[in-house]
mmCIF file of C-alpha atoms in Angstrom:
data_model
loop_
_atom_site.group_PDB
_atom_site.id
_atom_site.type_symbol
_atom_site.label_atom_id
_atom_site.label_comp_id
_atom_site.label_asym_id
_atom_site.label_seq_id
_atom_site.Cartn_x
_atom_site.Cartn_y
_atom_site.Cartn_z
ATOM 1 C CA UNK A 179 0.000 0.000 0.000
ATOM 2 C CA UNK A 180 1.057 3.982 -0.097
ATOM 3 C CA UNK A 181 3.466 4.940 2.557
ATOM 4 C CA UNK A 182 2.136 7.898 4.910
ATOM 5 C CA UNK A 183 3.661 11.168 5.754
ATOM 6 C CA UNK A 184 4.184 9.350 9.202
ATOM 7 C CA UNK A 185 6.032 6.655 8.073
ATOM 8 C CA UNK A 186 8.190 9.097 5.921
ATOM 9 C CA UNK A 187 8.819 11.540 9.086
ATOM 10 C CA UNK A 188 9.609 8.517 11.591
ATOM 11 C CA UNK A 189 12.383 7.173 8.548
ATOM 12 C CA UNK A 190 13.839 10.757 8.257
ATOM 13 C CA UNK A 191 14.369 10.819 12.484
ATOM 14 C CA UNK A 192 16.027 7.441 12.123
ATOM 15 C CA UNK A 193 19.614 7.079 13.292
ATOM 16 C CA UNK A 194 20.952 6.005 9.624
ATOM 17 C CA UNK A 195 18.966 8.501 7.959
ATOM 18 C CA UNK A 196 20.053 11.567 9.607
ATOM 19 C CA UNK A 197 23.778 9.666 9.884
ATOM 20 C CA UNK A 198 23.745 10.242 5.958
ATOM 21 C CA UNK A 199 22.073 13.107 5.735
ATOM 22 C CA UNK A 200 24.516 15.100 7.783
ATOM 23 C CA UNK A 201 27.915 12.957 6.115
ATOM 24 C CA UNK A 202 26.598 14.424 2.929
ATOM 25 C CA UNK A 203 26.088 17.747 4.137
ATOM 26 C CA UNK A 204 29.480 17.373 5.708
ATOM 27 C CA UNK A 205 31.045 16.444 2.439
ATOM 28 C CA UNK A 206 28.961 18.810 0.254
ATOM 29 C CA UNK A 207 30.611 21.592 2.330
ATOM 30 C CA UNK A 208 34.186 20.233 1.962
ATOM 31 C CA UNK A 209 34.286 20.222 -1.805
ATOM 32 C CA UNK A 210 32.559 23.713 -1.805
ATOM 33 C CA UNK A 211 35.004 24.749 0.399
ATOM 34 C CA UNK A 212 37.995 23.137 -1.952
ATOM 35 C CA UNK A 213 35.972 24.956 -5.075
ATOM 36 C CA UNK A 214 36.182 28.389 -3.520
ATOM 37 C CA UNK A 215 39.668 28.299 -2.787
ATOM 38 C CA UNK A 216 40.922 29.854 -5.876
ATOM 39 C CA UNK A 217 38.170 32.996 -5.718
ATOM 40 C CA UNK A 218 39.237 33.621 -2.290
ATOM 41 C CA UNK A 219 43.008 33.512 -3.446
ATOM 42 C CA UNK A 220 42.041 36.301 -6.239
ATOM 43 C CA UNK A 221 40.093 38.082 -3.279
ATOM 44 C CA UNK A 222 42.748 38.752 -0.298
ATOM 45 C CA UNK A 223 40.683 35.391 1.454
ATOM 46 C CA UNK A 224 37.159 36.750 0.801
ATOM 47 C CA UNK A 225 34.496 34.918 -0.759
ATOM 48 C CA UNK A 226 30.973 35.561 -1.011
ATOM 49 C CA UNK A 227 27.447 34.203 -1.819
ATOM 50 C CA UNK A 228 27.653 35.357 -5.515
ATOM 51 C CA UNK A 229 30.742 33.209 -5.452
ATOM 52 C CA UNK A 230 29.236 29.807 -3.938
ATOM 53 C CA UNK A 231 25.919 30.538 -6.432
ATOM 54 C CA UNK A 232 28.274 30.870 -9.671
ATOM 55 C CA UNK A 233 29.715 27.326 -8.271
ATOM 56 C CA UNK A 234 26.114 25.847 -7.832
ATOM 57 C CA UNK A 235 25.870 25.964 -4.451
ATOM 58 C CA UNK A 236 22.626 26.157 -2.398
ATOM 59 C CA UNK A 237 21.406 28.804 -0.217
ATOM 60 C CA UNK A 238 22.764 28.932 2.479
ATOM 61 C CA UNK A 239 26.213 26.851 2.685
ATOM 62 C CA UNK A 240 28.300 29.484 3.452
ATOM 63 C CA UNK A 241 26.525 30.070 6.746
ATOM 64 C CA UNK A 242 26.873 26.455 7.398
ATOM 65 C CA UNK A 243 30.432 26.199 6.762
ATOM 66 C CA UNK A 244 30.945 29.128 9.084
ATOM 67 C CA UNK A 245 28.909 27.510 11.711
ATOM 68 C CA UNK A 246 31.378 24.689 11.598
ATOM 69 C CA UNK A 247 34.230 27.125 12.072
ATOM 70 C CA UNK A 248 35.301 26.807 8.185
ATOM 71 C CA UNK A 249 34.733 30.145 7.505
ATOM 72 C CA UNK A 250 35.038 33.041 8.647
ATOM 73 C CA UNK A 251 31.754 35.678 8.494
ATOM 74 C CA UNK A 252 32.722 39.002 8.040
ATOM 75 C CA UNK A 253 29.738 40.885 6.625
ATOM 76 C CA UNK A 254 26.289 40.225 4.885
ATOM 77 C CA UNK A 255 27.126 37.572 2.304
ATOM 78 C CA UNK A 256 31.146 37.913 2.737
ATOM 79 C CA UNK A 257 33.216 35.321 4.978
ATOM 80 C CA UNK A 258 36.655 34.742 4.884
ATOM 81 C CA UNK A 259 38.779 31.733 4.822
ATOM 82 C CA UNK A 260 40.711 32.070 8.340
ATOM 83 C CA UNK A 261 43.784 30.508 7.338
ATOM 84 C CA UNK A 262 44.781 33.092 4.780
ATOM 85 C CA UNK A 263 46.954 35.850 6.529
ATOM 86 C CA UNK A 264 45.405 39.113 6.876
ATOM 87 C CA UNK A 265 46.939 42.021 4.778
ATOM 88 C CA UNK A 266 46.584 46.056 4.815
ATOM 89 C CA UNK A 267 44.665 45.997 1.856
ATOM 90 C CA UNK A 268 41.854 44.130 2.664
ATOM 91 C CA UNK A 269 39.799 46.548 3.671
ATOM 92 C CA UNK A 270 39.824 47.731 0.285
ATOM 93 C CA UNK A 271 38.919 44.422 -1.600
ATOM 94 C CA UNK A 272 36.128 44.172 1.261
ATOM 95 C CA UNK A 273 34.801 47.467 -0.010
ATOM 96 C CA UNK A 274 34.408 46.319 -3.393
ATOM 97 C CA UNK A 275 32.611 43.133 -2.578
ATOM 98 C CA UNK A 276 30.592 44.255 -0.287
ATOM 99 C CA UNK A 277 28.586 46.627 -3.137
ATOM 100 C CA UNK A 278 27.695 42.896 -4.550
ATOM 101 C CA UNK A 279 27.851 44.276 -8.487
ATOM 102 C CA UNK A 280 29.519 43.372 -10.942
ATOM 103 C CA UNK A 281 31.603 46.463 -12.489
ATOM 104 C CA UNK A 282 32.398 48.184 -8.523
ATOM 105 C CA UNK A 283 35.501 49.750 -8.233
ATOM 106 C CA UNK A 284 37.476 51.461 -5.800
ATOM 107 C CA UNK A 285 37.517 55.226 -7.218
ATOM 108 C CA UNK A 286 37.400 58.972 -6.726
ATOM 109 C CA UNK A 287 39.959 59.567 -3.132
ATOM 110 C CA UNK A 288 40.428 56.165 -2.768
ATOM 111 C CA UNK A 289 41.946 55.915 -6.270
ATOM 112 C CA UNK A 290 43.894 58.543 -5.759
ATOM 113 C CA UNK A 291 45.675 57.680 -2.626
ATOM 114 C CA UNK A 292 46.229 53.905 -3.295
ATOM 115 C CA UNK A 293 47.559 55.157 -6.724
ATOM 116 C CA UNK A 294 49.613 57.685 -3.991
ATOM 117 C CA UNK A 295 49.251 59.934 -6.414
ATOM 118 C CA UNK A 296 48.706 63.334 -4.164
ATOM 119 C CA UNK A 297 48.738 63.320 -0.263
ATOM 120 C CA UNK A 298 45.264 62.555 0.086
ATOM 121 C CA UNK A 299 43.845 60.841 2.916
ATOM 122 C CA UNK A 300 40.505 59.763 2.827
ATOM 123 C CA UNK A 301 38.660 58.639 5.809
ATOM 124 C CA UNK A 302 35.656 56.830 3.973
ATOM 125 C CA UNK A 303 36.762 54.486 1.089
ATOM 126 C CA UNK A 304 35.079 55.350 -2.283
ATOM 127 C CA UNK A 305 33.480 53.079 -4.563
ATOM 128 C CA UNK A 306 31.547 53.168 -7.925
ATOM 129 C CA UNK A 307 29.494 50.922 -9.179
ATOM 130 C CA UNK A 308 27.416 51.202 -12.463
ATOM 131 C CA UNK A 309 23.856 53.530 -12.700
ATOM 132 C CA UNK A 310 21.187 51.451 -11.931
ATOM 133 C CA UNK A 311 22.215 49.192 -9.453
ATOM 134 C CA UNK A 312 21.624 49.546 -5.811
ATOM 135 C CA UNK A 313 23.243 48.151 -2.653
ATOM 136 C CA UNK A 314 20.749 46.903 -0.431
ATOM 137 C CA UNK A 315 23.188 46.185 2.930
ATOM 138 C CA UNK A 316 23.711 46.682 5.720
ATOM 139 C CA UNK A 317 27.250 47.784 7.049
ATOM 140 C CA UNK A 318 28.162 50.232 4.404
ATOM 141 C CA UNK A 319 28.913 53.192 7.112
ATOM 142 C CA UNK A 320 32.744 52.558 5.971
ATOM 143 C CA UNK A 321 32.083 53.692 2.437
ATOM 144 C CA UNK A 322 30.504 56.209 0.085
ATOM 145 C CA UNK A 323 29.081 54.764 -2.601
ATOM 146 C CA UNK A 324 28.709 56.790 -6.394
ATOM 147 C CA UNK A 325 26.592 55.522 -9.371
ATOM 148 C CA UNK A 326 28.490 56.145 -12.545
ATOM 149 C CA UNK A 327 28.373 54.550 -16.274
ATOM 150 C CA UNK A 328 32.352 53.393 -16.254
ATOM 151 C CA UNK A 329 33.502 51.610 -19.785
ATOM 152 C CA UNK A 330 36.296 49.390 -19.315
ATOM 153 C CA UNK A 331 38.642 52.457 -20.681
ATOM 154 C CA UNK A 332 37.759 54.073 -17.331
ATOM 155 C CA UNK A 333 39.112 50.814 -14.815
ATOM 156 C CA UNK A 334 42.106 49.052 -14.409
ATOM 157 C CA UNK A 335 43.569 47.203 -11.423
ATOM 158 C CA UNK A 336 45.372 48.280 -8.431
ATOM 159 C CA UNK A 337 47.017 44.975 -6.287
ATOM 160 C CA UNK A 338 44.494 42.738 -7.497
ATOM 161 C CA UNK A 339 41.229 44.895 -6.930
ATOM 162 C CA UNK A 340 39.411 46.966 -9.642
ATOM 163 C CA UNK A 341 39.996 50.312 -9.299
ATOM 164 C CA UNK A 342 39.042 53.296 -11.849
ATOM 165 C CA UNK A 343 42.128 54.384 -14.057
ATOM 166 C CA UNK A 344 44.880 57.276 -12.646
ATOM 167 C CA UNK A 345 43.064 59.660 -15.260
ATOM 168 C CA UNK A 346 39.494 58.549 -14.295
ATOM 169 C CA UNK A 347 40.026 59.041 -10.379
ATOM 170 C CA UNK A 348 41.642 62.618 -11.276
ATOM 171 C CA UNK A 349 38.408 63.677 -13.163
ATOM 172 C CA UNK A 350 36.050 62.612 -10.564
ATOM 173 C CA UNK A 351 38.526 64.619 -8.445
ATOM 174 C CA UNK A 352 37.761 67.590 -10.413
ATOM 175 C CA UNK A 353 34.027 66.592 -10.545
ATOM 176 C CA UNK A 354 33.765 66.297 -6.871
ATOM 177 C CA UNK A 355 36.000 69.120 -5.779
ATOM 178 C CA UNK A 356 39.468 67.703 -4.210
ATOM 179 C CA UNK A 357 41.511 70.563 -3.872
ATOM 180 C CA UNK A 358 42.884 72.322 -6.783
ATOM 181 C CA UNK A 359 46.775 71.380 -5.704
ATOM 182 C CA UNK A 360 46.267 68.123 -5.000
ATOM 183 C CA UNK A 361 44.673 67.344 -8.320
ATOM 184 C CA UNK A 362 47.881 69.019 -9.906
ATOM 185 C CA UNK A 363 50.393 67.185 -7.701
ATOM 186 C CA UNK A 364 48.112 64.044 -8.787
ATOM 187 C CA UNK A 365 48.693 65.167 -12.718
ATOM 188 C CA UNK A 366 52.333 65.534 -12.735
ATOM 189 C CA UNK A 367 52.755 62.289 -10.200
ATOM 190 C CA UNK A 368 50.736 60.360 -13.001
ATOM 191 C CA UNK A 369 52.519 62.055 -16.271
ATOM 192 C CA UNK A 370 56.015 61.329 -14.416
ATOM 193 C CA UNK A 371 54.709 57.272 -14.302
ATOM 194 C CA UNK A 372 53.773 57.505 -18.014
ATOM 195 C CA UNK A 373 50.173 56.425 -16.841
ATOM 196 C CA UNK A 374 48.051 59.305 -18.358
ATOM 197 C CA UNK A 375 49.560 61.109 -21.558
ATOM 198 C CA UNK A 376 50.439 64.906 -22.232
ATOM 199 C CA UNK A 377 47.105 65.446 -24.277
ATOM 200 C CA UNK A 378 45.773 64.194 -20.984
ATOM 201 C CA UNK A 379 47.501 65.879 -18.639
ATOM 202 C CA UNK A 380 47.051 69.318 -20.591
ATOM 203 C CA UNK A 381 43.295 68.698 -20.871
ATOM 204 C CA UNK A 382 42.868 67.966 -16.856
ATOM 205 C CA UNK A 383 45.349 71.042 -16.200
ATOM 206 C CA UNK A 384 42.911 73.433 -18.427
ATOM 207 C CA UNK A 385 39.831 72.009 -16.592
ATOM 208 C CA UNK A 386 41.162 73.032 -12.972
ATOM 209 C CA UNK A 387 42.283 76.051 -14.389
ATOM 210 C CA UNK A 388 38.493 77.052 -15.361
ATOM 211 C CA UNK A 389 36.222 75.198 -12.724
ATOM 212 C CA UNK A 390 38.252 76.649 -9.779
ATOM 213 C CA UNK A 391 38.286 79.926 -9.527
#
């Protein structure tokens, strides 16, 4: 005859049931684990939800793992593998993963002094991501977050992390209103390293020249 929902329940509380149940679980989370290893090498130890989705995990794993003292969490959808040493730029590549979208960058101040191009010292860290999108999280007190239409002409890559080009992160310095001689100190600093050219330079110069005065 049909098997009742009783019958089900009472085999799902057995001892062998939940026995493989939770060995499968167990091993589940050891070969996500192994699978994430290489994002969190390309992310300073992070990984995130996005991550464990794009690897066809379920809802939910990373929590588990971190429950079992695999991982690390660190913020809403971000956890850390704890074995991986800690390093001063972290914060940054936290930043960027914490907006969740695809196309954030580290930009405007933040460019500029992890490019050290001018003696700049933010105290927020800056971060673009594209019009459109919006961050729905908790935790971003740390950061100020811009909406911008970037091209891939406009980013590069500073230790690893996306970042907005030395010429991008000097126009939304202009745009935003950094100080006149720090945006110059931050032209020359970037025409000595041959990373904007003098067509550039020239055209930045002529901007300061007529929006501050």
């Amino acid at each position: 005859g049909a098997i009742s929902i009783h019958q089900v329940v009472r085999c799902a509380k057995s001892k062998p049931f939940m026995a493989h149940f939770l060995h499968t679980n167990y091993l589940r989370g050891i070969v996500l684990r192994k699978d994430l290893w290489d994002a969190a090498l390309d992310q300073y130890g992070y990984v995130t939800e996005r991550d464990a989705r794009n690897l066809g995990a379920a809802p939910g794993e990373l929590a588990r793992l971190a429950r079992r003292d695999k991982l690390e969490r660190v913020g809403h959808g971000i956890y850390r593998f704890p074995e991986l040493p800690a390093t001063e730029r972290d914060e940054y590549m936290l930043a960027v993963l914490w907006a969740n979208t695809p196309g954030a960058a580290l930009s405007h101040d933040t460019a500029l002094a992890v490019y050290e191009l001018c003696d700049i010292n933010p105290d927020r860290i800056h971060v673009t991501i594209p019009k459109g999108h919006r961050v729905n999280k908790r935790g971003g007190g740390a950061y100020i977050l811009h909406h911008a239409r970037l091209t891939e002409a406009d980013l590069s890559w500073w230790q690893g992390i996306r970042t907005v080009t030395e010429k991008t992160a000097i126009q939304q310095g202009i745009d935003t209103g950094v100080p006149a001689h720090l945006l110059r100190a931050a032209i020359d600093t970037a025409r000595e390293r041959g990373r904007i050219t003098i067509a550039e330079a020239t055209g930045l110069t002529t901007q300061i020249e007529t929006t501050y005065v």
